[in-house]
């Protein structure tokens, strides 16, 4: 069904919102909210009804609905229609505009012709619907590939599986083996994101067979890149690095920017896993720059940006993560593709440490809803991030439940879970949990190894294991090329501060805490910077430096409120009580 109001047209079947014939990028949940309000425009809809309609069977807070309403009004503001959604105090919300007859459907031939035009214009939802109306048996391999691409870009990758399967058959029947191989690799990618490794390996093997006689083709480059991803998934980062290097060489040799960038990005990814940090980060930044400076298909571009954001999160490089997140959002807007569940996850973690924990909760709820469809393998990581956010707010029970869900899904909840244990006075258990998390040679463990070791040093210091803590600090400092990240130096300085305090050297403890706070501020980690300001204030009060403590507390109090951390606000209040009344 189609609805129209003001300059907007809603195509419910195609899941498209247009403003003056221009398709807008709208989050799926926000689109659902608009359609529900429009359909039920004759009445005020309660908040409870909307919560149940938008998040069926999921317990979310009213803040989630308020964020969705705010986002919807922002979208409608582009057409000066933000007042179409009216808040009714203590009752709910209502769509309060009259609908107008929708414009006639554009003429342009049959469904297939219109589908091709829609795909060319990157109207992905419309293209997917139009392709579905055609006789699939008559579609060429190219049309089937476009249909599958439209489904992926519209946020429905699972629906693309049978379409890609038919595309492979169509290309093979025509004798275009390279095209069949490219479709097979696209299909392998969908299965890999769904954590169906065996199926992904099968389609990759089929693609390798199809390209056996053409070792230098684009298709062969894609095969080699997918082999790198599979090797990494199977815990063999050295083979993965070799395959990524080979894919990069094929792409560069052919002048194929897409294959070159994919090979370069994953070469960087596995360099990071193997400890060649500087080179790995350089590869990834280069690959992302290629994505921004050339016209790549949305799926390739999304893969590149998602990968670099993952690495930024792994190393707690939040300023770099923000820069590339903004670039990726612009890429999604230009490509008219849905912001994926993985990138909602990236954004949630960035917001949690930089800006607003409440906003972060909204993004992680959106991520969990989307990941089930487009990347279920990452749901465990999403629960880890959810645990970190709840812990930072001060919701200990919710944090513990999220960490347990993360672990149940096969993911490592560290270092967040260990820090939660530490805060509850269970230092030995925290230390043991971090030691367990360092077992293994998978890319996930290897890339996070530096952060895990730094947190182990911090927990060892709290657990009064000075020799182990100092050995870890010295080891990390002695491998500066492998672990150059400011976040690691911040954690080791904090661990050293604890050791100094325990040995009766408050001046050294304060100096180390200041260094750690400056490092966290430098990478825009407001959450940890605020936490350390409170530690500095506590040390200052112990030393009788009321002025220094007051300065730190003023900044920390404002930041804790802006972050939305009840835990930090309570800590501020406790320290403020120690200030003389005249301070």
Coordinates of C-alpha atoms in Angstrom, one line a residue:
X1 CA 0.0 0.0 0.0
X2 CA 1.1 3.6 -0.8
X3 CA 0.5 6.6 1.5
X4 CA 1.3 10.2 0.7
X5 CA 1.4 13.4 2.9
X6 CA 3.0 16.7 2.1
X7 CA 6.1 16.0 -0.1
X8 CA 6.5 12.5 1.3
X9 CA 5.3 9.1 -0.2
X10 CA 5.5 5.9 1.7
X11 CA 5.6 2.7 -0.3
X12 CA 4.9 0.1 2.3
X13 CA 5.4 -3.0 0.1
X14 CA 8.8 -1.8 -1.2
X15 CA 9.7 -0.4 2.3
X16 CA 10.6 3.0 0.8
X17 CA 10.1 6.6 2.0
X18 CA 10.5 9.2 -0.7
X19 CA 10.8 13.0 -0.4
X20 CA 10.0 14.7 -3.7
X21 CA 10.9 11.5 -5.6
X22 CA 14.1 11.0 -3.7
X23 CA 14.5 7.9 -1.7
X24 CA 15.5 8.5 1.9
X25 CA 17.8 6.4 4.0
X26 CA 15.5 5.3 7.0
X27 CA 16.3 2.8 9.7
X28 CA 14.0 -0.2 9.4
X29 CA 12.6 0.2 12.9
X30 CA 11.9 3.9 12.2
X31 CA 10.2 3.1 8.9
X32 CA 8.0 0.5 10.8
X33 CA 7.1 3.2 13.4
X34 CA 6.0 5.6 10.6
X35 CA 3.9 3.1 8.8
X36 CA 2.2 2.0 12.1
X37 CA 1.4 5.6 13.0
X38 CA 0.0 6.3 9.6
X39 CA -2.1 3.2 9.4
X40 CA -3.6 3.9 12.9
X41 CA -3.8 7.7 12.3
X42 CA -7.4 7.8 13.4
X43 CA -6.4 7.4 17.1
X44 CA -3.8 8.1 19.7
X45 CA -1.5 5.0 20.1
X46 CA -0.2 4.3 23.6
X47 CA 3.5 3.9 24.3
X48 CA 2.9 0.3 25.4
X49 CA 1.2 -0.6 22.2
X50 CA 4.1 0.9 20.1
X51 CA 6.7 -0.9 22.2
X52 CA 5.0 -4.2 21.7
X53 CA 4.5 -3.5 17.9
X54 CA 8.0 -2.5 17.3
X55 CA 9.9 -4.8 19.6
X56 CA 7.6 -7.9 19.9
X57 CA 8.8 -10.2 22.6
X58 CA 11.7 -8.0 23.5
X59 CA 12.0 -6.0 26.8
X60 CA 13.2 -2.5 26.0
X61 CA 12.8 0.8 27.9
X62 CA 10.6 3.7 27.0
X63 CA 13.8 5.6 26.0
X64 CA 14.1 3.3 23.0
X65 CA 10.7 4.5 21.7
X66 CA 11.5 8.1 22.5
X67 CA 14.7 7.8 20.4
X68 CA 12.8 6.2 17.5
X69 CA 10.3 9.1 17.6
X70 CA 13.1 11.7 17.7
X71 CA 14.8 10.0 14.7
X72 CA 11.5 9.9 12.8
X73 CA 10.9 13.6 13.4
X74 CA 14.4 14.3 12.2
X75 CA 13.7 12.4 8.9
X76 CA 10.4 14.3 8.4
X77 CA 12.1 17.6 9.1
X78 CA 13.7 17.3 5.7
X79 CA 10.3 18.0 4.2
X80 CA 9.2 20.4 7.0
X81 CA 6.8 17.7 8.3
X82 CA 8.3 17.1 11.8
X83 CA 5.0 18.2 13.4
X84 CA 3.1 15.3 11.8
X85 CA 4.0 13.2 14.8
X86 CA 2.2 14.7 17.8
X87 CA 2.9 13.7 21.4
X88 CA -0.2 13.4 23.6
X89 CA 0.8 13.8 27.3
X90 CA 0.2 10.6 29.3
X91 CA -1.5 9.0 26.3
X92 CA 1.0 8.3 23.5
X93 CA 1.5 9.5 19.9
X94 CA -0.6 10.2 16.9
X95 CA 0.0 10.9 13.2
X96 CA -2.0 14.1 12.7
X97 CA -2.0 14.9 9.0
X98 CA -4.5 14.1 6.3
X99 CA -3.2 11.8 3.6
X100 CA -3.3 12.9 -0.1
X101 CA -3.7 10.7 -3.2
X102 CA -0.3 9.2 -4.1
X103 CA 1.3 10.2 -7.4
X104 CA 0.7 7.9 -10.3
X105 CA 3.4 5.2 -10.7
X106 CA 6.0 6.2 -13.1
X107 CA 5.7 4.8 -16.5
X108 CA 8.7 2.9 -17.8
X109 CA 7.8 -0.5 -19.2
X110 CA 7.3 -3.9 -17.6
X111 CA 8.5 -4.9 -14.1
X112 CA 11.9 -6.1 -15.3
X113 CA 12.6 -2.8 -17.0
X114 CA 11.5 -0.8 -14.0
X115 CA 13.5 -3.2 -11.7
X116 CA 16.7 -2.5 -13.7
X117 CA 16.1 1.3 -13.6
X118 CA 15.5 1.1 -9.8
X119 CA 18.7 -0.9 -9.3
X120 CA 20.7 1.6 -11.4
X121 CA 19.3 4.4 -9.3
X122 CA 20.1 2.5 -6.2
X123 CA 16.5 2.3 -5.1
X124 CA 17.2 -1.0 -3.5
X125 CA 13.9 -1.8 -1.8
X126 CA 11.9 -0.9 -4.9
X127 CA 14.3 -2.9 -7.1
X128 CA 13.9 -6.0 -4.9
X129 CA 10.1 -5.8 -5.0
X130 CA 10.0 -5.3 -8.8
X131 CA 12.5 -8.2 -9.4
X132 CA 10.3 -10.4 -7.3
X133 CA 7.3 -9.7 -9.6
X134 CA 9.1 -11.0 -12.7
X135 CA 9.4 -14.5 -13.9
X136 CA 12.6 -15.7 -12.2
X137 CA 13.0 -18.5 -14.8
X138 CA 13.5 -15.9 -17.6
X139 CA 16.0 -13.7 -15.7
X140 CA 19.6 -13.5 -16.9
X141 CA 22.5 -14.2 -14.5
X142 CA 23.2 -10.4 -14.4
X143 CA 19.6 -9.6 -13.5
X144 CA 19.7 -12.2 -10.7
X145 CA 23.0 -10.7 -9.4
X146 CA 21.3 -7.3 -9.3
X147 CA 18.3 -8.7 -7.6
X148 CA 20.5 -10.3 -4.9
X149 CA 22.5 -7.1 -4.5
X150 CA 19.3 -5.1 -4.0
X151 CA 18.2 -7.6 -1.3
X152 CA 21.6 -7.2 0.5
X153 CA 21.6 -3.5 0.3
X154 CA 18.0 -3.3 1.6
X155 CA 19.1 -5.3 4.7
X156 CA 17.8 -8.7 3.7
X157 CA 20.9 -10.8 2.9
X158 CA 19.3 -14.1 3.7
X159 CA 16.7 -13.6 1.0
X160 CA 19.5 -13.2 -1.5
X161 CA 20.7 -16.8 -1.0
X162 CA 18.3 -18.6 -3.5
X163 CA 18.7 -15.7 -5.9
X164 CA 22.5 -16.0 -6.0
X165 CA 22.1 -19.8 -6.4
X166 CA 20.0 -19.3 -9.5
X167 CA 22.5 -16.7 -10.8
X168 CA 25.3 -19.2 -10.5
X169 CA 23.3 -21.7 -12.6
X170 CA 22.4 -19.1 -15.2
X171 CA 26.0 -17.9 -15.6
X172 CA 27.3 -21.5 -15.8
X173 CA 24.7 -22.5 -18.4
X174 CA 25.7 -19.5 -20.5
X175 CA 29.4 -20.5 -20.2
X176 CA 30.4 -17.4 -18.3
X177 CA 32.4 -19.2 -15.6
X178 CA 34.0 -16.0 -14.1
X179 CA 30.6 -14.5 -13.5
X180 CA 29.4 -17.7 -12.0
X181 CA 32.4 -17.7 -9.7
X182 CA 31.8 -14.1 -8.6
X183 CA 28.2 -15.0 -7.8
X184 CA 29.4 -18.1 -5.8
X185 CA 31.8 -15.9 -3.8
X186 CA 29.0 -13.5 -3.0
X187 CA 26.9 -16.4 -1.8
X188 CA 29.8 -17.7 0.2
X189 CA 30.1 -14.3 1.9
X190 CA 26.4 -14.4 2.9
X191 CA 26.8 -17.9 4.4
X192 CA 30.0 -16.8 6.2
X193 CA 28.2 -13.9 7.8
X194 CA 25.5 -16.3 8.9
X195 CA 28.3 -18.4 10.6
X196 CA 27.7 -21.2 8.2
X197 CA 31.3 -22.0 7.6
X198 CA 30.9 -25.4 5.9
X199 CA 28.5 -24.0 3.3
X200 CA 30.8 -21.0 2.7
X201 CA 33.7 -23.3 2.1
X202 CA 31.7 -25.4 -0.3
X203 CA 30.7 -22.4 -2.5
X204 CA 34.3 -21.0 -2.3
X205 CA 35.6 -24.4 -3.5
X206 CA 33.1 -24.3 -6.4
X207 CA 34.3 -20.8 -7.3
X208 CA 37.9 -22.0 -7.2
X209 CA 37.0 -24.8 -9.6
X210 CA 35.3 -22.4 -12.0
X211 CA 38.4 -20.1 -12.1
X212 CA 41.0 -22.8 -12.2
X213 CA 41.9 -21.9 -15.8
X214 CA 42.1 -18.1 -15.2
X215 CA 44.4 -17.5 -12.3
X216 CA 44.7 -13.7 -12.9
X217 CA 41.0 -12.8 -13.2
X218 CA 38.9 -10.6 -11.0
X219 CA 36.9 -13.7 -10.0
X220 CA 40.1 -15.5 -9.0
X221 CA 41.1 -12.5 -6.8
X222 CA 37.7 -12.7 -5.1
X223 CA 38.2 -16.4 -4.6
X224 CA 41.6 -15.9 -3.0
X225 CA 40.2 -13.1 -0.7
X226 CA 37.4 -15.4 0.5
X227 CA 39.9 -18.2 1.1
X228 CA 41.7 -15.6 3.4
X229 CA 38.5 -15.0 5.3
X230 CA 37.9 -18.7 5.7
X231 CA 41.4 -19.4 6.9
X232 CA 41.1 -16.6 9.5
X233 CA 37.7 -18.1 10.7
X234 CA 39.4 -21.4 11.1
X235 CA 42.2 -19.9 13.3
X236 CA 45.0 -19.9 10.7
X237 CA 46.0 -16.2 10.5
X238 CA 49.3 -16.9 8.7
X239 CA 47.6 -18.7 5.8
X240 CA 44.9 -16.0 5.9
X241 CA 47.7 -13.3 5.5
X242 CA 49.2 -15.2 2.6
X243 CA 45.9 -15.4 0.8
X244 CA 45.0 -11.8 1.4
X245 CA 48.4 -10.8 0.1
X246 CA 47.8 -12.8 -3.1
X247 CA 44.3 -11.3 -3.5
X248 CA 45.8 -7.8 -3.2
X249 CA 48.4 -8.6 -5.9
X250 CA 45.7 -9.9 -8.3
X251 CA 43.6 -6.8 -7.8
X252 CA 46.5 -4.4 -8.2
X253 CA 47.8 -6.3 -11.2
X254 CA 44.4 -6.0 -12.9
X255 CA 43.7 -2.5 -11.9
X256 CA 40.6 -3.7 -10.1
X257 CA 40.2 -1.3 -7.1
X258 CA 37.6 -3.5 -5.4
X259 CA 39.7 -6.6 -5.2
X260 CA 42.8 -4.5 -4.4
X261 CA 41.0 -2.8 -1.5
X262 CA 39.6 -6.1 -0.1
X263 CA 43.0 -7.8 -0.3
X264 CA 44.7 -4.8 1.3
X265 CA 42.1 -4.5 4.1
X266 CA 42.4 -8.2 5.0
X267 CA 46.1 -8.2 4.7
X268 CA 46.0 -5.4 7.3
X269 CA 43.5 -7.3 9.4
X270 CA 45.8 -10.4 9.6
X271 CA 48.9 -8.3 10.1
X272 CA 47.3 -6.9 13.2
X273 CA 46.6 -10.5 14.3
X274 CA 50.2 -11.4 13.8
X275 CA 51.5 -8.4 15.7
X276 CA 52.7 -6.2 12.8
X277 CA 50.5 -3.4 14.1
X278 CA 51.8 -0.3 12.3
X279 CA 51.8 -2.0 8.9
X280 CA 48.3 -3.5 9.6
X281 CA 46.8 -0.1 10.5
X282 CA 48.4 1.5 7.5
X283 CA 46.9 -1.2 5.2
X284 CA 43.5 -0.7 6.6
X285 CA 43.5 3.1 6.3
X286 CA 44.7 2.8 2.7
X287 CA 42.0 0.4 1.9
X288 CA 39.3 2.6 3.4
X289 CA 40.6 5.6 1.5
X290 CA 40.3 3.6 -1.7
X291 CA 36.7 2.8 -0.8
X292 CA 35.9 6.5 -0.4
X293 CA 37.8 7.7 -3.5
X294 CA 36.4 5.2 -6.0
X295 CA 32.9 3.9 -7.0
X296 CA 32.6 0.5 -5.4
X297 CA 29.5 -1.6 -5.0
X298 CA 27.8 -1.1 -1.7
X299 CA 28.5 -4.6 -0.4
X300 CA 32.3 -4.3 -1.0
X301 CA 32.4 -0.8 0.5
X302 CA 30.4 -2.0 3.5
X303 CA 32.8 -4.9 4.0
X304 CA 35.8 -2.6 4.0
X305 CA 34.4 -0.1 6.4
X306 CA 33.0 -2.7 8.8
X307 CA 36.4 -4.3 8.9
X308 CA 38.3 -1.2 9.8
X309 CA 35.8 -0.2 12.5
X310 CA 36.2 -3.6 14.0
X311 CA 40.0 -3.0 14.3
X312 CA 39.4 0.4 15.8
X313 CA 37.2 -1.1 18.5
X314 CA 39.7 -3.9 19.1
X315 CA 42.4 -1.4 19.9
X316 CA 40.1 1.1 21.7
X317 CA 41.1 3.8 19.1
X318 CA 37.9 5.7 19.5
X319 CA 38.9 8.9 17.7
X320 CA 39.9 6.8 14.6
X321 CA 36.7 4.8 14.9
X322 CA 34.6 8.0 14.9
X323 CA 36.4 9.3 11.8
X324 CA 35.7 6.1 9.8
X325 CA 32.2 5.7 11.2
X326 CA 31.3 9.1 9.7
X327 CA 32.9 8.1 6.4
X328 CA 30.9 4.9 6.4
X329 CA 27.6 6.6 7.2
X330 CA 28.2 8.9 4.2
X331 CA 29.0 5.9 2.1
X332 CA 25.7 4.3 3.1
X333 CA 23.8 7.5 2.4
X334 CA 25.4 7.8 -1.0
X335 CA 24.8 4.1 -1.8
X336 CA 21.3 4.2 -0.4
X337 CA 22.0 1.1 1.6
X338 CA 20.8 0.2 5.1
X339 CA 23.3 0.8 8.0
X340 CA 24.1 -2.8 8.9
X341 CA 23.7 -4.5 12.3
X342 CA 27.5 -4.8 12.6
X343 CA 27.9 -1.0 12.2
X344 CA 25.1 -0.3 14.6
X345 CA 27.2 -2.4 17.0
X346 CA 30.4 -0.4 16.2
X347 CA 28.5 2.9 16.7
X348 CA 27.1 1.7 20.0
X349 CA 30.5 1.0 21.5
X350 CA 31.9 4.3 20.2
X351 CA 29.0 6.2 21.8
X352 CA 29.3 4.3 25.0
X353 CA 32.9 5.4 25.6
X354 CA 32.7 8.8 24.0
X355 CA 29.4 10.4 24.5
X356 CA 26.1 9.0 25.7
X357 CA 25.4 5.7 27.3
X358 CA 21.7 6.1 26.8
X359 CA 22.2 6.6 23.1
X360 CA 24.6 3.6 23.0
X361 CA 21.8 1.4 24.5
X362 CA 19.5 2.5 21.7
X363 CA 22.1 1.5 19.0
X364 CA 22.9 -1.8 20.7
X365 CA 19.2 -2.7 20.8
X366 CA 19.0 -1.9 17.0
X367 CA 22.1 -3.9 16.4
X368 CA 20.8 -7.0 18.1
X369 CA 17.6 -6.8 16.1
X370 CA 19.4 -6.5 12.8
X371 CA 22.3 -8.9 13.5
X372 CA 19.9 -11.9 13.7
X373 CA 19.4 -11.4 10.0
X374 CA 22.6 -10.0 8.5
X375 CA 25.4 -11.2 10.8
X376 CA 24.2 -13.6 13.6
X377 CA 27.8 -14.6 14.3
X378 CA 28.4 -11.1 15.9
X379 CA 25.5 -11.3 18.4
X380 CA 27.8 -12.6 21.1
X381 CA 30.0 -9.5 20.6
X382 CA 26.9 -7.3 20.8
X383 CA 26.0 -8.8 24.2
X384 CA 29.6 -8.1 25.3
X385 CA 29.2 -4.4 24.3
X386 CA 25.7 -4.4 26.0
X387 CA 27.4 -5.7 29.2
X388 CA 30.0 -2.9 29.0
X389 CA 27.4 -0.2 28.6
X390 CA 25.2 -1.5 31.4
X391 CA 28.2 -1.8 33.7
X392 CA 29.3 1.8 32.9
X393 CA 25.8 3.0 33.7
X394 CA 25.8 1.1 36.9
X395 CA 23.2 -1.6 36.1
X396 CA 25.3 -4.5 37.5
X397 CA 22.6 -7.3 37.2
X398 CA 21.8 -6.3 33.6
X399 CA 25.6 -6.2 32.8
X400 CA 26.2 -9.7 34.3
X401 CA 23.2 -11.1 32.4
X402 CA 24.6 -9.6 29.1
X403 CA 28.0 -11.0 29.7
X404 CA 26.6 -14.5 30.5
X405 CA 24.6 -14.3 27.2
X406 CA 27.8 -13.3 25.4
X407 CA 29.6 -16.4 26.8
X408 CA 26.6 -18.6 26.0
X409 CA 26.9 -17.5 22.3
X410 CA 30.6 -18.6 22.2
X411 CA 32.2 -15.2 22.7
X412 CA 34.6 -13.9 25.3
X413 CA 33.1 -11.3 27.5
X414 CA 36.5 -9.9 28.6
X415 CA 37.8 -7.5 29.7
X416 CA 34.4 -6.1 30.7
X417 CA 33.3 -9.1 32.8
X418 CA 36.7 -9.2 34.7
X419 CA 36.3 -5.5 35.5
X420 CA 32.8 -6.1 36.8
X421 CA 34.2 -8.9 39.1
X422 CA 36.9 -6.5 40.2
X423 CA 34.4 -3.8 41.1
X424 CA 32.5 -6.4 43.2
X425 CA 35.7 -7.2 45.1
X426 CA 36.4 -10.5 43.3
X427 CA 39.9 -9.7 42.2
X428 CA 41.2 -13.3 42.1
X429 CA 38.3 -14.4 39.9
X430 CA 38.8 -11.4 37.6
X431 CA 42.5 -12.3 37.2
X432 CA 41.6 -15.9 36.4
X433 CA 39.0 -14.8 33.9
X434 CA 41.5 -12.7 32.0
X435 CA 44.1 -15.4 32.0
X436 CA 41.5 -17.8 30.4
X437 CA 40.6 -15.2 27.7
X438 CA 44.3 -15.2 26.5
X439 CA 44.1 -18.9 25.6
X440 CA 43.8 -19.6 21.8
X441 CA 45.3 -18.5 18.5
X442 CA 42.1 -17.3 16.7
X443 CA 42.2 -13.8 15.1
X444 CA 39.8 -12.5 17.8
X445 CA 42.2 -13.4 20.7
X446 CA 45.3 -12.4 18.8
X447 CA 44.0 -8.9 17.8
X448 CA 42.9 -8.2 21.4
X449 CA 45.9 -9.7 23.1
X450 CA 47.5 -6.4 23.9
X451 CA 44.4 -5.0 25.5
X452 CA 43.8 -8.2 27.4
X453 CA 47.4 -8.3 28.7
X454 CA 47.1 -4.6 29.8
X455 CA 43.9 -5.3 31.7
X456 CA 45.6 -8.3 33.2
X457 CA 48.3 -6.0 34.5
X458 CA 45.7 -3.7 36.0
X459 CA 43.8 -6.5 37.7
X460 CA 47.0 -8.1 38.9
X461 CA 47.9 -4.8 40.6
X462 CA 44.5 -4.6 42.3
X463 CA 44.8 -8.2 43.3
X464 CA 48.1 -7.4 45.0
X465 CA 50.2 -9.4 42.7
X466 CA 53.0 -6.8 42.2
X467 CA 55.5 -9.0 40.6
X468 CA 53.1 -10.3 38.0
X469 CA 51.7 -6.8 37.4
X470 CA 55.2 -5.3 36.9
X471 CA 56.3 -8.1 34.6
X472 CA 53.3 -7.5 32.4
X473 CA 53.9 -3.7 32.4
X474 CA 57.5 -4.2 31.4
X475 CA 56.7 -6.7 28.7
X476 CA 54.1 -4.5 27.1
X477 CA 56.4 -1.4 27.3
X478 CA 59.2 -3.5 25.8
X479 CA 57.1 -4.3 22.7
X480 CA 56.3 -0.7 21.7
X481 CA 56.2 -1.5 18.0
X482 CA 53.7 -4.3 18.5
X483 CA 51.6 -2.5 21.1
X484 CA 51.8 1.3 20.3
X485 CA 48.2 2.0 21.1
X486 CA 47.6 4.8 23.6
X487 CA 44.9 2.7 25.3
X488 CA 47.4 0.1 26.3
X489 CA 49.8 2.7 27.6
X490 CA 46.9 4.2 29.6
X491 CA 46.1 0.9 31.2
X492 CA 49.7 0.1 32.1
X493 CA 50.2 3.6 33.6
X494 CA 47.1 3.0 35.7
X495 CA 48.4 -0.3 36.9
X496 CA 51.8 1.3 37.7
X497 CA 49.9 4.0 39.7
X498 CA 48.2 1.3 41.8
X499 CA 51.6 -0.3 42.5
X500 CA 53.1 3.0 43.4
X501 CA 50.2 3.7 45.8
X502 CA 50.6 0.3 47.4
X503 CA 54.3 0.9 47.9
X504 CA 53.7 4.2 49.6
X505 CA 54.6 6.6 46.8
X506 CA 51.5 8.8 46.3
X507 CA 53.3 11.4 44.1
X508 CA 54.3 8.7 41.6
X509 CA 50.8 7.3 41.7
X510 CA 49.3 10.7 41.0
X511 CA 51.7 11.3 38.1
X512 CA 50.9 7.9 36.5
X513 CA 47.2 8.5 36.8
X514 CA 47.5 11.9 35.1
X515 CA 49.4 10.3 32.3
X516 CA 46.8 7.6 31.9
X517 CA 44.0 10.2 31.9
X518 CA 45.7 12.2 29.3
X519 CA 46.2 9.2 27.1
X520 CA 42.5 8.3 27.3
X521 CA 41.5 11.9 26.5
X522 CA 43.8 11.7 23.5
X523 CA 41.8 8.8 22.0
X524 CA 38.5 10.4 23.0
X525 CA 37.6 7.8 25.6
X526 CA 35.6 10.1 27.8
X527 CA 34.3 7.2 30.0
X528 CA 37.8 6.1 31.1
X529 CA 39.1 9.7 31.3
X530 CA 36.2 10.6 33.7
X531 CA 36.8 7.5 35.8
X532 CA 40.5 8.4 36.2
X533 CA 39.7 12.0 37.1
X534 CA 37.9 10.5 40.1
X535 CA 40.9 8.3 41.0
X536 CA 43.1 11.4 40.8
X537 CA 40.7 13.3 43.0
X538 CA 40.7 10.6 45.6
X539 CA 44.6 10.5 45.7
X540 CA 44.6 14.4 45.9
X541 CA 42.2 14.3 48.8
X542 CA 44.4 11.7 50.6
X543 CA 47.3 14.1 50.1
X544 CA 45.3 17.1 51.4
X545 CA 45.2 18.8 48.0
X546 CA 41.7 20.1 48.2
X547 CA 42.1 22.5 45.3
X548 CA 43.4 19.8 43.0
X549 CA 40.6 17.4 44.0
X550 CA 37.9 20.1 43.5
X551 CA 39.1 20.8 40.0
X552 CA 39.0 17.2 39.0
X553 CA 35.6 16.6 40.5
X554 CA 34.0 19.6 38.8
X555 CA 35.0 18.2 35.4
X556 CA 34.3 14.6 36.3
X557 CA 30.8 15.5 37.6
X558 CA 29.8 17.3 34.4
X559 CA 31.2 14.4 32.2
X560 CA 29.5 11.7 34.3
X561 CA 26.2 13.5 33.9
X562 CA 26.7 13.9 30.1
X563 CA 27.7 10.3 29.8
X564 CA 24.6 9.2 31.7
X565 CA 26.6 7.0 34.2
X566 CA 24.8 6.7 37.5
X567 CA 27.9 4.8 38.8
X568 CA 30.3 7.6 38.1
X569 CA 27.8 10.2 39.4
X570 CA 27.6 8.2 42.7
X571 CA 31.3 8.1 42.9
X572 CA 31.5 11.9 42.4
X573 CA 28.9 12.4 45.1
X574 CA 30.9 10.2 47.6
X575 CA 34.1 12.1 46.9
X576 CA 32.4 15.5 47.1
X577 CA 31.3 14.7 50.7
X578 CA 35.0 14.5 51.6
X579 CA 35.6 18.1 50.5
X580 CA 35.6 20.8 53.2
X581 CA 32.5 22.9 53.2
X582 CA 34.5 25.9 52.2
X583 CA 35.9 24.2 49.1

